[in-house]
Amino acid sequence: MSKMSKIPVAVLGATGMVGQRFISLLEGHPNMELVSLVASEKREGKRYKETVNWLLDTPMPEESGKLRLYKLGTDFKELGAKLVFSALPAEEAQKVEDKFASDGAAVFSNVKVNRMRDDVPILVPEVNPEHLGLIDVQRKARKGKKSSDGFIVTNANCSTTGFVMALAPLRQFNLRKAYVSTYQALTGAGYPGVASLDILGNLIPYIGDEEDKMVAETAKILGTFENDAITPHRVKVYPTCVRVPVRDGHTETVWVELEQNDMVEVADAMMNFKGLPQRLHLPSAPDVPLVVHTKKDRPQPLKDARLGSPPARARGMAVSVGRLRAHENMIGFTLLVHNTVRGAAGGSVLNAELAISEGLVR
Ligand SMILES: NC(=O)c1ccc[n+]([C@@H]2O[C@H](COP(=O)([O-])OP(=O)(O)OC[C@H]3O[C@@H](n4cnc5c(N)ncnc54)[C@H](OP(=O)(O)O)[C@@H]3O)[C@@H](O)[C@H]2O)c1
């Protein structure tokens, strides 16, 4: 795609933890061109590089640093974008995502507020690409309004994203129950997030809403799409979510009940798991979406959270699985997902790449 034919995109919540990841991941993107950034009113008109507290360990992309910030409430047309990535707090997203979609924007959201709407997909492209069919349902409902081109696609909550990637290849074994405990990184709480005195040398065994999200979103994502609607998967999920003093990468320990517990078959299914993004060679799709580790002490956040390359753009997009073992009728494993890459901005970018490749962004 030439620069001229790249899809112009805007990022809402551009100065936050997830917003910064978007800016980093969109640098030099082959199909999308970052044209507008939106944050809170106090930054209106300022250049990005002059106002943002850049927190990533990679340099700020030079061109993005020069962009001036818009305030939320700026008209969609004024942003000059066709596609919008949303990384706003829930209350703010609630006010604008639907309005943007009604004005014709292809909205790719990281926020919880629209995820459980019947006509909005929670897309994890390797797991449920057929759920993109809900875009047509949204468009039919918007017919006759200002524009019927727009839609909302969400990605899952960060812990759920890693969890469903690991569960997807197990659906064939009649997945019935899944017990999951999470060890969630600090960057998952945004910036400044959890106060240092609350978390240094400590952990917090409660993250508001997180367990309910894992139950509801997992059933929806693994569900089947038929006759314009999703029938949730029947898997029962039993989560416990814990915040730990790790910077990046959510670890999860999982026990699943399947109709068989043949370790070799389960490991094979995970190792060979691929989806539509791999077949289409989407720019941010890791060649190996589930990396199965055989070393007993892996995966670890510091060593494995950025796995995913090749291709180069997929760094942090693979989910790691390790410690695979069988006990009675259960299979146990540990997984790791990069919360702000695959679990947030990178997940949304891959969602957009799939929608663009399917001709859904117009
Ligand atoms: N962090 C993760 O790992 C993760 C993973 C999945 C999903 N999410 C979701 O993604 C969203 C963003 O999370 P985050 O961690 O990036 O949060 P964050 O670091 O707190 O960033 C929030 C962003 O929203 C902007 N914002 C806040 N109030 C605003 C307002 N009134 N008007 C316009 N902009 C406003 C902030 O701009 P200012 O800097 O100008 O205030 C900032 O750019 C949340 O809904 C979160 O639940 C986060």
Tab-separated table of C-alpha atoms and ligand atoms in Angstrom:
chain	number	residue	atom	x	y	z
A	1	MET	CA	0.000	0.000	0.000
A	2	SER	CA	1.445	3.420	-0.899
A	3	LYS	CA	1.405	6.233	1.652
A	4	MET	CA	-1.422	7.834	-0.335
A	5	SER	CA	-3.656	4.783	-0.074
A	6	LYS	CA	-2.966	3.996	3.582
A	7	ILE	CA	-5.991	4.236	5.856
A	8	PRO	CA	-5.833	7.386	8.021
A	9	VAL	CA	-6.214	6.579	11.714
A	10	ALA	CA	-6.702	8.440	14.998
A	11	VAL	CA	-5.886	7.300	18.543
A	12	LEU	CA	-8.190	8.320	21.414
A	13	GLY	CA	-6.402	8.301	24.784
A	14	ALA	CA	-3.084	8.737	22.986
A	15	THR	CA	-1.069	9.786	26.059
A	16	GLY	CA	-1.974	6.770	28.233
A	17	MET	CA	-0.305	3.402	28.695
A	18	VAL	CA	-2.232	1.770	25.849
A	19	GLY	CA	-2.233	4.931	23.693
A	20	GLN	CA	1.578	5.020	23.760
A	21	ARG	CA	1.702	1.415	22.585
A	22	PHE	CA	-0.577	2.322	19.678
A	23	ILE	CA	1.741	5.122	18.660
A	24	SER	CA	4.741	2.841	18.812
A	25	LEU	CA	3.048	-0.030	16.915
A	26	LEU	CA	1.643	2.209	14.180
A	27	GLU	CA	5.060	3.639	13.259
A	28	GLY	CA	5.787	2.704	9.633
A	29	HIS	CA	2.666	0.530	9.406
A	30	PRO	CA	2.161	-0.757	5.851
A	31	ASN	CA	-1.643	-0.253	5.767
A	32	MET	CA	-2.382	2.549	8.255
A	33	GLU	CA	-1.176	6.128	8.692
A	34	LEU	CA	-1.488	7.829	12.084
A	35	VAL	CA	-2.973	11.283	11.465
A	36	SER	CA	-4.641	12.450	14.706
A	37	LEU	CA	-4.182	12.097	18.440
A	38	VAL	CA	-6.777	12.795	21.115
A	39	ALA	CA	-6.341	13.182	24.890
A	40	SER	CA	-7.921	15.230	27.654
A	41	GLU	CA	-8.799	18.909	27.244
A	42	LYS	CA	-5.765	20.203	29.179
A	43	ARG	CA	-3.478	19.065	26.336
A	44	GLU	CA	-5.501	20.543	23.449
A	45	GLY	CA	-3.271	22.111	20.778
A	46	LYS	CA	0.014	20.930	22.367
A	47	ARG	CA	2.533	18.886	20.427
A	48	TYR	CA	2.523	15.250	21.547
A	49	LYS	CA	6.237	15.147	22.387
A	50	GLU	CA	5.965	18.284	24.513
A	51	THR	CA	3.163	17.060	26.726
A	52	VAL	CA	3.353	13.278	26.986
A	53	ASN	CA	5.189	11.437	29.760
A	54	TRP	CA	6.647	8.756	27.424
A	55	LEU	CA	6.872	5.494	29.367
A	56	LEU	CA	7.919	2.908	26.799
A	57	ASP	CA	11.463	1.562	26.506
A	58	THR	CA	11.426	2.210	22.743
A	59	PRO	CA	11.935	5.774	21.386
A	60	MET	CA	8.892	7.888	20.585
A	61	PRO	CA	8.241	7.837	16.812
A	62	GLU	CA	9.439	11.196	15.510
A	63	GLU	CA	6.501	12.020	13.216
A	64	SER	CA	3.906	11.208	15.901
A	65	GLY	CA	5.787	13.408	18.375
A	66	LYS	CA	5.122	16.398	16.123
A	67	LEU	CA	1.336	15.913	15.980
A	68	ARG	CA	-0.827	18.346	17.931
A	69	LEU	CA	-3.408	16.910	20.321
A	70	TYR	CA	-7.136	17.278	19.908
A	71	LYS	CA	-9.530	17.239	22.838
A	72	LEU	CA	-12.241	14.633	23.137
A	73	GLY	CA	-15.438	16.029	21.694
A	74	THR	CA	-13.691	17.085	18.481
A	75	ASP	CA	-15.888	16.123	15.556
A	76	PHE	CA	-14.885	12.876	13.837
A	77	LYS	CA	-14.638	14.562	10.430
A	78	GLU	CA	-12.214	17.141	11.834
A	79	LEU	CA	-9.797	14.365	12.840
A	80	GLY	CA	-9.341	13.421	9.177
A	81	ALA	CA	-9.390	9.715	10.044
A	82	LYS	CA	-11.414	6.787	8.774
A	83	LEU	CA	-10.411	4.355	11.511
A	84	VAL	CA	-10.258	5.148	15.240
A	85	PHE	CA	-8.441	3.256	17.990
A	86	SER	CA	-9.971	3.868	21.410
A	87	ALA	CA	-7.880	3.640	24.597
A	88	LEU	CA	-10.016	5.853	26.818
A	89	PRO	CA	-11.253	5.355	30.362
A	90	ALA	CA	-14.649	3.613	30.306
A	91	GLU	CA	-16.787	6.682	31.119
A	92	GLU	CA	-15.232	8.707	28.313
A	93	ALA	CA	-15.451	5.862	25.798
A	94	GLN	CA	-19.137	5.419	26.622
A	95	LYS	CA	-19.776	8.993	25.508
A	96	VAL	CA	-17.959	8.855	22.176
A	97	GLU	CA	-17.447	5.376	20.650
A	98	ASP	CA	-21.025	4.896	19.477
A	99	LYS	CA	-21.219	8.474	18.228
A	100	PHE	CA	-18.027	8.039	16.197
A	101	ALA	CA	-19.355	4.788	14.682
A	102	SER	CA	-22.628	6.552	13.803
A	103	ASP	CA	-20.586	9.282	12.100
A	104	GLY	CA	-18.937	6.628	9.895
A	105	ALA	CA	-15.801	5.649	11.866
A	106	ALA	CA	-14.453	2.121	12.043
A	107	VAL	CA	-13.893	2.043	15.818
A	108	PHE	CA	-11.472	-0.495	17.304
A	109	SER	CA	-11.835	-0.293	21.058
A	110	ASN	CA	-9.860	-1.526	24.057
A	111	VAL	CA	-12.545	-0.477	26.465
A	112	LYS	CA	-15.044	-2.653	28.314
A	113	VAL	CA	-18.191	-0.591	27.726
A	114	ASN	CA	-19.330	-1.977	24.356
A	115	ARG	CA	-17.870	-5.494	24.614
A	116	MET	CA	-20.982	-7.304	25.763
A	117	ARG	CA	-23.405	-5.666	23.296
A	118	ASP	CA	-25.105	-8.367	21.215
A	119	ASP	CA	-24.077	-6.740	17.926
A	120	VAL	CA	-20.455	-5.953	18.867
A	121	PRO	CA	-17.742	-8.574	18.384
A	122	ILE	CA	-14.959	-9.156	20.912
A	123	LEU	CA	-12.428	-10.097	18.296
A	124	VAL	CA	-9.303	-12.207	18.790
A	125	PRO	CA	-8.456	-12.866	15.137
A	126	GLU	CA	-6.902	-16.327	15.548
A	127	VAL	CA	-9.881	-17.465	17.628
A	128	ASN	CA	-13.127	-16.026	16.247
A	129	PRO	CA	-12.625	-14.167	12.932
A	130	GLU	CA	-16.146	-15.158	11.842
A	131	HIS	CA	-17.546	-12.842	14.563
A	132	LEU	CA	-16.678	-9.967	12.208
A	133	GLY	CA	-20.032	-10.862	10.645
A	134	LEU	CA	-21.568	-8.675	13.371
A	135	ILE	CA	-20.314	-5.613	11.470
A	136	ASP	CA	-23.063	-6.228	8.909
A	137	VAL	CA	-25.599	-6.482	11.716
A	138	GLN	CA	-24.471	-3.086	13.053
A	139	ARG	CA	-24.566	-1.572	9.585
A	140	LYS	CA	-28.099	-2.808	8.936
A	141	ALA	CA	-29.210	-1.226	12.229
A	142	ARG	CA	-27.604	2.094	11.194
A	143	LYS	CA	-29.200	2.200	7.724
A	144	GLY	CA	-30.905	5.491	7.107
A	145	LYS	CA	-28.772	7.268	9.753
A	146	LYS	CA	-26.044	9.822	8.942
A	147	SER	CA	-23.681	7.058	7.817
A	148	SER	CA	-23.984	3.287	7.841
A	149	ASP	CA	-20.291	2.658	7.140
A	150	GLY	CA	-19.185	2.852	10.773
A	151	PHE	CA	-18.975	0.054	13.325
A	152	ILE	CA	-17.421	-0.928	16.642
A	153	VAL	CA	-15.096	-3.895	17.095
A	154	THR	CA	-13.631	-4.474	20.558
A	155	ASN	CA	-10.761	-6.544	21.794
A	156	ALA	CA	-10.959	-8.579	24.973
A	157	ASN	CA	-9.773	-7.612	28.400
A	158	CYS	CA	-5.995	-8.244	28.595
A	159	SER	CA	-6.165	-11.398	30.774
A	160	THR	CA	-9.000	-12.839	28.705
A	161	THR	CA	-7.028	-12.371	25.481
A	162	GLY	CA	-4.184	-14.664	26.598
A	163	PHE	CA	-6.627	-17.109	28.162
A	164	VAL	CA	-8.800	-17.589	25.034
A	165	MET	CA	-5.718	-17.925	22.800
A	166	ALA	CA	-4.642	-20.916	24.914
A	167	LEU	CA	-8.170	-22.354	25.190
A	168	ALA	CA	-9.017	-22.052	21.476
A	169	PRO	CA	-7.111	-25.192	20.373
A	170	LEU	CA	-8.708	-27.122	23.257
A	171	ARG	CA	-12.280	-26.587	22.026
A	172	GLN	CA	-11.924	-29.762	19.933
A	173	PHE	CA	-11.486	-31.789	23.168
A	174	ASN	CA	-14.877	-30.788	24.528
A	175	LEU	CA	-13.685	-28.038	26.840
A	176	ARG	CA	-15.978	-28.024	29.879
A	177	LYS	CA	-14.374	-26.185	32.771
A	178	ALA	CA	-11.405	-23.871	33.254
A	179	TYR	CA	-9.943	-22.687	36.560
A	180	VAL	CA	-7.609	-19.709	36.144
A	181	SER	CA	-5.519	-17.568	38.536
A	182	THR	CA	-3.895	-14.436	37.149
A	183	TYR	CA	-0.734	-12.570	38.181
A	184	GLN	CA	-1.320	-9.226	36.472
A	185	ALA	CA	1.289	-6.591	35.698
A	186	LEU	CA	1.170	-2.994	36.898
A	187	THR	CA	0.957	-1.503	33.410
A	188	GLY	CA	-2.461	-3.183	33.195
A	189	ALA	CA	-3.742	-0.537	35.614
A	190	GLY	CA	-2.705	2.383	33.371
A	191	TYR	CA	-0.593	5.341	34.485
A	192	PRO	CA	0.039	6.257	37.297
A	193	GLY	CA	-2.035	3.204	38.241
A	194	VAL	CA	-1.486	1.494	41.598
A	195	ALA	CA	0.369	3.575	44.213
A	196	SER	CA	3.923	2.269	44.747
A	197	LEU	CA	3.435	1.910	48.511
A	198	ASP	CA	0.444	-0.361	47.910
A	199	ILE	CA	2.276	-2.793	45.631
A	200	LEU	CA	6.042	-2.765	46.332
A	201	GLY	CA	6.855	-6.076	48.075
A	202	ASN	CA	3.162	-6.924	47.975
A	203	LEU	CA	0.306	-8.249	45.864
A	204	ILE	CA	-3.374	-7.305	45.731
A	205	PRO	CA	-5.783	-10.236	45.444
A	206	TYR	CA	-8.587	-8.253	43.850
A	207	ILE	CA	-8.941	-6.335	40.573
A	208	GLY	CA	-12.324	-4.666	40.162
A	209	ASP	CA	-14.615	-6.320	37.537
A	210	GLU	CA	-11.764	-8.455	36.168
A	211	GLU	CA	-13.110	-11.873	37.179
A	212	ASP	CA	-16.605	-11.164	35.824
A	213	LYS	CA	-15.053	-9.983	32.556
A	214	MET	CA	-13.055	-13.214	32.197
A	215	VAL	CA	-16.208	-15.321	32.618
A	216	ALA	CA	-18.476	-13.385	30.255
A	217	GLU	CA	-15.934	-12.479	27.570
A	218	THR	CA	-14.483	-16.008	27.328
A	219	ALA	CA	-17.899	-17.554	26.671
A	220	LYS	CA	-18.690	-14.915	24.041
A	221	ILE	CA	-15.346	-15.127	22.216
A	222	LEU	CA	-15.326	-18.939	22.079
A	223	GLY	CA	-18.999	-18.940	21.040
A	224	THR	CA	-20.409	-19.713	17.606
A	225	PHE	CA	-21.695	-17.123	15.136
A	226	GLU	CA	-24.855	-18.182	13.329
A	227	ASN	CA	-27.920	-16.362	11.994
A	228	ASP	CA	-26.433	-12.951	12.809
A	229	ALA	CA	-25.916	-13.773	16.502
A	230	ILE	CA	-23.405	-15.346	18.862
A	231	THR	CA	-24.284	-18.353	20.979
A	232	PRO	CA	-21.881	-18.354	23.952
A	233	HIS	CA	-19.625	-21.365	24.521
A	234	ARG	CA	-20.717	-23.546	27.436
A	235	VAL	CA	-17.295	-23.588	29.158
A	236	LYS	CA	-17.512	-22.719	32.846
A	237	VAL	CA	-14.721	-20.374	33.953
A	238	TYR	CA	-13.556	-20.006	37.586
A	239	PRO	CA	-11.143	-17.022	37.793
A	240	THR	CA	-9.118	-15.396	40.576
A	241	CYS	CA	-7.374	-12.176	39.543
A	242	VAL	CA	-4.364	-10.770	41.392
A	243	ARG	CA	-2.217	-7.644	40.810
A	244	VAL	CA	1.519	-8.280	41.290
A	245	PRO	CA	4.599	-6.017	41.167
A	246	VAL	CA	5.598	-6.950	37.603
A	247	ARG	CA	5.927	-4.185	34.976
A	248	ASP	CA	4.726	-5.869	31.750
A	249	GLY	CA	3.083	-9.231	31.078
A	250	HIS	CA	0.191	-11.046	32.712
A	251	THR	CA	0.930	-14.607	33.858
A	252	GLU	CA	-1.975	-17.035	34.346
A	253	THR	CA	-2.048	-20.526	35.851
A	254	VAL	CA	-4.814	-22.659	34.360
A	255	TRP	CA	-6.430	-26.053	34.945
A	256	VAL	CA	-8.906	-27.266	32.343
A	257	GLU	CA	-11.315	-30.179	32.295
A	258	LEU	CA	-11.501	-31.833	28.855
A	259	GLU	CA	-13.046	-35.107	27.729
A	260	GLN	CA	-9.535	-36.576	27.607
A	261	ASN	CA	-6.208	-35.744	29.225
A	262	ASP	CA	-3.703	-36.993	26.651
A	263	MET	CA	-0.822	-34.570	27.132
A	264	VAL	CA	0.749	-35.259	23.752
A	265	GLU	CA	-2.451	-34.466	21.872
A	266	VAL	CA	-2.997	-31.288	23.889
A	267	ALA	CA	0.592	-30.111	23.373
A	268	ASP	CA	0.347	-30.885	19.635
A	269	ALA	CA	-2.909	-28.962	19.333
A	270	MET	CA	-1.326	-25.931	21.010
A	271	MET	CA	1.919	-26.080	19.019
A	272	ASN	CA	0.100	-26.408	15.690
A	273	PHE	CA	-2.494	-23.738	16.468
A	274	LYS	CA	-2.730	-21.156	13.688
A	275	GLY	CA	-5.548	-18.969	12.461
A	276	LEU	CA	-6.701	-16.685	9.679
A	277	PRO	CA	-4.133	-13.932	10.502
A	278	GLN	CA	-1.308	-16.419	9.880
A	279	ARG	CA	-2.869	-17.664	6.619
A	280	LEU	CA	-3.310	-14.076	5.435
A	281	HIS	CA	0.185	-13.060	6.635
A	282	LEU	CA	-1.203	-9.961	8.344
A	283	PRO	CA	1.602	-7.524	9.259
A	284	SER	CA	1.261	-7.971	13.060
A	285	ALA	CA	0.386	-11.677	13.079
A	286	PRO	CA	3.063	-13.821	14.741
A	287	ASP	CA	4.048	-16.851	12.650
A	288	VAL	CA	3.655	-18.899	15.847
A	289	PRO	CA	0.783	-17.464	17.901
A	290	LEU	CA	1.148	-19.940	20.811
A	291	VAL	CA	4.738	-20.583	21.862
A	292	VAL	CA	4.894	-23.819	23.863
A	293	HIS	CA	7.861	-23.872	26.273
A	294	THR	CA	9.427	-27.120	27.454
A	295	LYS	CA	11.759	-25.625	30.101
A	296	LYS	CA	10.123	-26.130	33.499
A	297	ASP	CA	10.670	-22.563	34.718
A	298	ARG	CA	9.116	-20.767	31.703
A	299	PRO	CA	7.300	-18.649	30.671
A	300	GLN	CA	8.539	-15.668	32.694
A	301	PRO	CA	7.442	-12.034	32.107
A	302	LEU	CA	10.979	-10.639	31.862
A	303	LYS	CA	12.133	-13.273	29.373
A	304	ASP	CA	9.057	-14.136	27.334
A	305	ALA	CA	6.562	-11.255	27.255
A	306	ARG	CA	7.970	-9.900	23.946
A	307	LEU	CA	7.882	-13.148	21.943
A	308	GLY	CA	6.113	-13.100	18.582
A	309	SER	CA	8.661	-12.263	15.877
A	310	PRO	CA	8.879	-13.101	13.063
A	311	PRO	CA	7.539	-10.981	11.530
A	312	ALA	CA	9.225	-8.020	13.222
A	313	ARG	CA	5.930	-6.165	13.797
A	314	ALA	CA	4.588	-9.108	15.837
A	315	ARG	CA	6.986	-8.664	18.760
A	316	GLY	CA	4.891	-9.191	21.919
A	317	MET	CA	1.989	-10.694	19.963
A	318	ALA	CA	2.590	-14.375	20.802
A	319	VAL	CA	1.103	-15.979	23.898
A	320	SER	CA	3.480	-18.280	25.778
A	321	VAL	CA	2.377	-21.574	27.319
A	322	GLY	CA	4.496	-23.743	29.616
A	323	ARG	CA	4.386	-26.186	32.519
A	324	LEU	CA	1.948	-28.433	30.616
A	325	ARG	CA	0.979	-31.364	32.797
A	326	ALA	CA	-1.848	-33.832	33.401
A	327	HIS	CA	-3.403	-34.658	36.755
A	328	GLU	CA	-6.377	-37.022	37.047
A	329	ASN	CA	-8.859	-35.786	34.437
A	330	MET	CA	-7.375	-32.294	34.210
A	331	ILE	CA	-4.680	-30.576	32.152
A	332	GLY	CA	-2.649	-27.797	33.774
A	333	PHE	CA	-0.516	-25.087	32.207
A	334	THR	CA	0.892	-21.590	32.762
A	335	LEU	CA	0.475	-18.866	30.161
A	336	LEU	CA	1.880	-15.403	29.629
A	337	VAL	CA	0.449	-12.553	27.553
A	338	HIS	CA	1.912	-9.077	27.018
A	339	ASN	CA	-0.912	-6.970	28.423
A	340	THR	CA	-0.370	-3.729	26.512
A	341	VAL	CA	0.697	-5.394	23.236
A	342	ARG	CA	-1.344	-8.568	22.507
A	343	GLY	CA	-3.727	-7.742	25.397
A	344	ALA	CA	-4.437	-4.183	24.238
A	345	ALA	CA	-2.963	-2.016	21.448
A	346	GLY	CA	-1.363	-4.846	19.425
A	347	GLY	CA	-4.597	-6.846	19.624
A	348	SER	CA	-6.548	-3.862	18.266
A	349	VAL	CA	-4.027	-3.269	15.475
A	350	LEU	CA	-4.334	-6.922	14.420
A	351	ASN	CA	-8.141	-6.616	14.545
A	352	ALA	CA	-7.935	-3.608	12.241
A	353	GLU	CA	-5.527	-5.401	9.891
A	354	LEU	CA	-7.998	-8.271	9.571
A	355	ALA	CA	-10.976	-5.971	8.991
A	356	ILE	CA	-9.018	-4.013	6.359
A	357	SER	CA	-7.917	-7.213	4.651
A	358	GLU	CA	-11.555	-8.417	4.581
A	359	GLY	CA	-12.597	-5.142	2.908
A	360	LEU	CA	-14.719	-4.058	5.878
A	361	VAL	CA	-13.205	-0.594	6.419
A	362	ARG	CA	-14.668	1.862	3.914
B	1	LIG	N1	-3.290	-1.020	30.382
B	1	LIG	C1	-3.673	-2.186	29.871
B	1	LIG	O1	-2.922	-3.189	29.890
B	1	LIG	C2	-5.043	-2.321	29.252
B	1	LIG	C3	-5.346	-3.513	28.624
B	1	LIG	C4	-6.594	-3.669	27.999
B	1	LIG	C5	-7.498	-2.633	28.039
B	1	LIG	N2	-7.200	-1.463	28.696
B	1	LIG	C6	-8.204	-0.388	28.681
B	1	LIG	O2	-7.740	0.650	27.825
B	1	LIG	C7	-8.180	1.926	28.297
B	1	LIG	C8	-6.971	2.821	28.514
B	1	LIG	O3	-6.129	2.232	29.488
B	1	LIG	P1	-4.710	2.824	29.888
B	1	LIG	O4	-4.093	1.795	30.738
B	1	LIG	O5	-4.000	3.316	28.701
B	1	LIG	O6	-5.152	4.110	30.784
B	1	LIG	P2	-4.333	5.443	31.123
B	1	LIG	O7	-2.876	5.176	31.117
B	1	LIG	O8	-4.958	5.977	32.359
B	1	LIG	O9	-4.662	6.444	29.891
B	1	LIG	C9	-5.924	7.041	29.722
B	1	LIG	C10	-5.947	7.921	28.481
B	1	LIG	O10	-7.259	8.489	28.361
B	1	LIG	C11	-7.138	9.912	28.335
B	1	LIG	N3	-8.254	10.557	29.063
B	1	LIG	C12	-8.572	10.463	30.371
B	1	LIG	N4	-9.635	11.241	30.649
B	1	LIG	C13	-9.980	11.854	29.490
B	1	LIG	C14	-10.983	12.784	29.121
B	1	LIG	N5	-11.861	13.260	30.006
B	1	LIG	N6	-11.030	13.214	27.829
B	1	LIG	C15	-10.146	12.747	26.925
B	1	LIG	N7	-9.163	11.874	27.199
B	1	LIG	C16	-9.091	11.430	28.472
B	1	LIG	C17	-5.833	10.237	29.011
B	1	LIG	O11	-5.426	11.506	28.554
B	1	LIG	P3	-4.611	12.531	29.527
B	1	LIG	O12	-3.222	11.943	29.602
B	1	LIG	O13	-4.650	13.807	28.788
B	1	LIG	O14	-5.311	12.528	30.828
B	1	LIG	C18	-4.965	9.090	28.509
B	1	LIG	O15	-4.531	9.367	27.205
B	1	LIG	C19	-8.966	1.657	29.579
B	1	LIG	O16	-10.344	1.604	29.281
B	1	LIG	C20	-8.449	0.292	30.023
B	1	LIG	O17	-9.370	-0.421	30.803
B	1	LIG	C21	-5.982	-1.281	29.295
